């Protein structure tokens, strides 16, 4: 099993990864050919879908442990499916990495707008990191069920999302 995770949205931010996993993981820039990312219609994070000719920029985190995968699998929206991809570093070398990909059957949940890292950073990052820390504390101290996670995100996500 690969110990690498390709991230293309909120998890690209090292402070988000650390808030979710409790770890400062090493990372490198990477890109996933044949994939595109778009904003969800009613969320502040993106989904990545297979799209011929597209290219998604992101980061690959390494040194993932079993506990880290468990936390991330519980953290990520259940509409995603974790898949293995070949991604490329800037030097052209490849890395086999897991990524949370949106299945074809769920693509109707996405808008046609590209997710913007700068927009997220300026508008939502601080609050999002705080919610991620709450998730981590809850999971590591109580192992709270999926229903709690869903309630937490619904209560804290802004119902009116604008990308200005």
C-alpha positions as a Markdown table, in Angstrom:
| # | Residue | x | y | z |
|---|---|---|---|---|
| 1 | Unk | 0.0 | 0.0 | 0.0 |
| 2 | Unk | 1.3 | 3.4 | -0.9 |
| 3 | Unk | 2.1 | 5.8 | 2.0 |
| 4 | Unk | 1.4 | 8.8 | -0.2 |
| 5 | Unk | -1.7 | 11.0 | -0.4 |
| 6 | Unk | -2.3 | 13.4 | -3.4 |
| 7 | Unk | -4.2 | 16.4 | -2.2 |
| 8 | Unk | -5.9 | 19.0 | -4.5 |
| 9 | Unk | -8.2 | 21.1 | -2.2 |
| 10 | Unk | -8.3 | 22.0 | 1.5 |
| 11 | Unk | -5.9 | 19.2 | 2.4 |
| 12 | Unk | -3.2 | 21.0 | 0.3 |
| 13 | Unk | -2.7 | 23.3 | 3.3 |
| 14 | Unk | -0.2 | 21.9 | 5.7 |
| 15 | Unk | -2.1 | 23.4 | 8.6 |
| 16 | Unk | -5.3 | 21.5 | 7.6 |
| 17 | Unk | -3.4 | 18.2 | 7.3 |
| 18 | Unk | -1.9 | 18.8 | 10.7 |
| 19 | Unk | -5.2 | 19.8 | 12.3 |
| 20 | Unk | -6.9 | 16.6 | 10.9 |
| 21 | Unk | -4.1 | 14.1 | 11.6 |
| 22 | Unk | -2.1 | 15.7 | 14.4 |
| 23 | Unk | 1.0 | 15.4 | 12.3 |
| 24 | Unk | 3.2 | 17.8 | 10.3 |
| 25 | Unk | 3.7 | 15.5 | 7.3 |
| 26 | Unk | 6.4 | 16.1 | 4.6 |
| 27 | Unk | 5.1 | 17.1 | 1.2 |
| 28 | Unk | 6.1 | 17.8 | -2.4 |
| 29 | Unk | 4.3 | 19.6 | -5.2 |
| 30 | Unk | 2.7 | 17.3 | -7.8 |
| 31 | Unk | 0.1 | 17.2 | -10.6 |
| 32 | Unk | -2.5 | 14.6 | -11.6 |
| 33 | Unk | -3.0 | 14.4 | -15.4 |
| 34 | Unk | -6.5 | 13.4 | -16.5 |
| 35 | Unk | -8.2 | 14.9 | -13.5 |
| 36 | Unk | -10.0 | 18.2 | -13.0 |
| 37 | Unk | -11.3 | 19.8 | -9.7 |
| 38 | Unk | -14.5 | 21.8 | -9.2 |
| 39 | Unk | -16.3 | 23.3 | -6.3 |
| 40 | Unk | -19.1 | 21.5 | -4.8 |
| 41 | Unk | -22.4 | 23.4 | -5.2 |
| 42 | Unk | -23.0 | 23.7 | -1.5 |
| 43 | Unk | -19.6 | 23.3 | 0.2 |
| 44 | Unk | -16.4 | 25.2 | 0.5 |
| 45 | Unk | -14.2 | 22.3 | -0.7 |
| 46 | Unk | -13.7 | 20.8 | -4.1 |
| 47 | Unk | -14.2 | 17.4 | -5.8 |
| 48 | Unk | -11.7 | 15.9 | -8.3 |
| 49 | Unk | -13.1 | 14.0 | -11.3 |
| 50 | Unk | -11.6 | 12.2 | -14.2 |
| 51 | Unk | -11.5 | 14.5 | -17.2 |
| 52 | Unk | -9.5 | 13.7 | -20.3 |
| 53 | Unk | -6.9 | 16.4 | -21.1 |
| 54 | Unk | -7.2 | 18.1 | -17.7 |
| 55 | Unk | -4.5 | 18.6 | -15.1 |
| 56 | Unk | -4.9 | 19.1 | -11.4 |
| 57 | Unk | -2.2 | 20.8 | -9.4 |
| 58 | Unk | -1.7 | 19.6 | -5.8 |
| 59 | Unk | 0.6 | 18.3 | -3.1 |
| 60 | Unk | 1.6 | 14.8 | -2.1 |
| 61 | Unk | 2.0 | 14.0 | 1.6 |
| 62 | Unk | 4.1 | 11.0 | 2.6 |
| 63 | Unk | 4.8 | 8.9 | 5.7 |
| 64 | Unk | 1.1 | 8.1 | 6.2 |
| 65 | Unk | 0.4 | 5.6 | 8.9 |
| 66 | Unk | -2.6 | 3.3 | 9.4 |
| 67 | Unk | -4.0 | 5.7 | 12.0 |
| 68 | Unk | -3.5 | 8.6 | 9.6 |
| 69 | Unk | -5.4 | 6.8 | 6.9 |
| 70 | Unk | -8.2 | 6.0 | 9.3 |
| 71 | Unk | -8.5 | 9.6 | 10.4 |
| 72 | Unk | -8.5 | 10.9 | 6.8 |
| 73 | Unk | -11.1 | 8.3 | 5.7 |
| 74 | Unk | -13.4 | 9.3 | 8.5 |
| 75 | Unk | -12.7 | 13.0 | 7.9 |
| 76 | Unk | -13.4 | 13.0 | 4.1 |
| 77 | Unk | -16.9 | 13.4 | 2.8 |
| 78 | Unk | -18.5 | 10.0 | 2.2 |
| 79 | Unk | -19.2 | 10.8 | -1.5 |
| 80 | Unk | -15.5 | 10.5 | -2.2 |
| 81 | Unk | -13.8 | 7.2 | -3.1 |
| 82 | Unk | -10.1 | 6.8 | -2.3 |
| 83 | Unk | -8.2 | 5.6 | -5.4 |
| 84 | Unk | -4.6 | 5.1 | -6.4 |
| 85 | Unk | -3.2 | 7.4 | -9.0 |
| 86 | Unk | 0.1 | 8.1 | -10.7 |
| 87 | Unk | 1.0 | 11.7 | -10.1 |
| 88 | Unk | 4.0 | 13.7 | -11.3 |
| 89 | Unk | 6.5 | 15.8 | -9.4 |
| 90 | Unk | 8.0 | 18.9 | -11.1 |
| 91 | Unk | 11.1 | 17.0 | -12.0 |
| 92 | Unk | 8.9 | 14.5 | -14.1 |
| 93 | Unk | 9.3 | 11.6 | -11.7 |
| 94 | Unk | 6.1 | 9.7 | -10.8 |
| 95 | Unk | 4.6 | 8.9 | -7.4 |
| 96 | Unk | 1.9 | 6.4 | -6.8 |
| 97 | Unk | -0.5 | 8.1 | -4.3 |
| 98 | Unk | -4.0 | 7.8 | -3.0 |
| 99 | Unk | -6.4 | 10.5 | -3.8 |
| 100 | Unk | -10.1 | 11.2 | -2.8 |
| 101 | Unk | -11.9 | 11.2 | -6.1 |
| 102 | Unk | -15.5 | 11.9 | -6.8 |
| 103 | Unk | -17.2 | 8.9 | -8.7 |
| 104 | Unk | -19.1 | 9.6 | -11.9 |
| 105 | Unk | -22.4 | 9.0 | -10.2 |
| 106 | Unk | -21.7 | 11.9 | -7.8 |
| 107 | Unk | -20.5 | 14.5 | -10.3 |
| 108 | Unk | -23.9 | 16.2 | -10.3 |
| 109 | Unk | -22.9 | 17.6 | -6.9 |
| 110 | Unk | -20.2 | 19.8 | -8.4 |
| 111 | Unk | -20.6 | 23.3 | -9.9 |
| 112 | Unk | -18.8 | 24.2 | -13.1 |
| 113 | Unk | -16.6 | 26.6 | -11.1 |
| 114 | Unk | -13.0 | 25.7 | -10.5 |
| 115 | Unk | -12.0 | 25.7 | -6.8 |
| 116 | Unk | -9.7 | 28.5 | -6.0 |
| 117 | Unk | -7.0 | 28.0 | -3.3 |
| 118 | Unk | -6.4 | 31.7 | -2.8 |
| 119 | Unk | -10.2 | 32.3 | -2.3 |
| 120 | Unk | -10.4 | 29.5 | 0.3 |
| 121 | Unk | -7.2 | 30.8 | 2.0 |
| 122 | Unk | -8.6 | 34.3 | 2.4 |
| 123 | Unk | -12.2 | 33.5 | 3.2 |
| 124 | Unk | -12.4 | 30.2 | 5.0 |
| 125 | Unk | -9.0 | 28.7 | 6.0 |
| 126 | Unk | -8.9 | 29.9 | 9.6 |
| 127 | Unk | -12.4 | 28.7 | 10.5 |
| 128 | Unk | -11.8 | 25.5 | 8.6 |
| 129 | Unk | -8.6 | 24.7 | 10.5 |
| 130 | Unk | -10.5 | 25.3 | 13.8 |
| 131 | Unk | -13.2 | 22.8 | 12.7 |
| 132 | Unk | -10.5 | 20.3 | 11.7 |
| 133 | Unk | -9.0 | 20.6 | 15.2 |
| 134 | Unk | -12.4 | 19.9 | 16.7 |
| 135 | Unk | -12.7 | 16.8 | 14.5 |
| 136 | Unk | -9.2 | 15.5 | 15.5 |
| 137 | Unk | -9.9 | 16.0 | 19.2 |
| 138 | Unk | -13.2 | 14.3 | 19.0 |
| 139 | Unk | -11.8 | 11.4 | 17.0 |
| 140 | Unk | -8.7 | 10.8 | 19.1 |
| 141 | Unk | -10.4 | 11.2 | 22.5 |
| 142 | Unk | -13.8 | 9.7 | 21.8 |
| 143 | Unk | -13.9 | 8.1 | 18.3 |
| 144 | Unk | -17.2 | 9.7 | 17.7 |
| 145 | Unk | -19.5 | 8.2 | 15.0 |
| 146 | Unk | -19.9 | 9.4 | 11.4 |
| 147 | Unk | -23.3 | 11.0 | 12.3 |
| 148 | Unk | -21.5 | 13.4 | 14.6 |
| 149 | Unk | -19.0 | 14.4 | 11.9 |
| 150 | Unk | -21.8 | 15.1 | 9.5 |
| 151 | Unk | -23.6 | 17.3 | 12.0 |
| 152 | Unk | -20.4 | 19.2 | 12.8 |
| 153 | Unk | -19.8 | 20.1 | 9.2 |
| 154 | Unk | -23.4 | 21.0 | 8.4 |
| 155 | Unk | -23.5 | 23.3 | 11.4 |
| 156 | Unk | -20.2 | 25.0 | 10.6 |
| 157 | Unk | -20.3 | 25.3 | 6.8 |
| 158 | Unk | -21.7 | 28.5 | 5.5 |
| 159 | Unk | -24.9 | 27.9 | 3.6 |
| 160 | Unk | -24.2 | 30.9 | 1.4 |
| 161 | Unk | -21.0 | 30.3 | -0.4 |
| 162 | Unk | -19.7 | 32.9 | -2.7 |
| 163 | Unk | -16.4 | 32.8 | -4.6 |
| 164 | Unk | -15.6 | 36.5 | -5.1 |
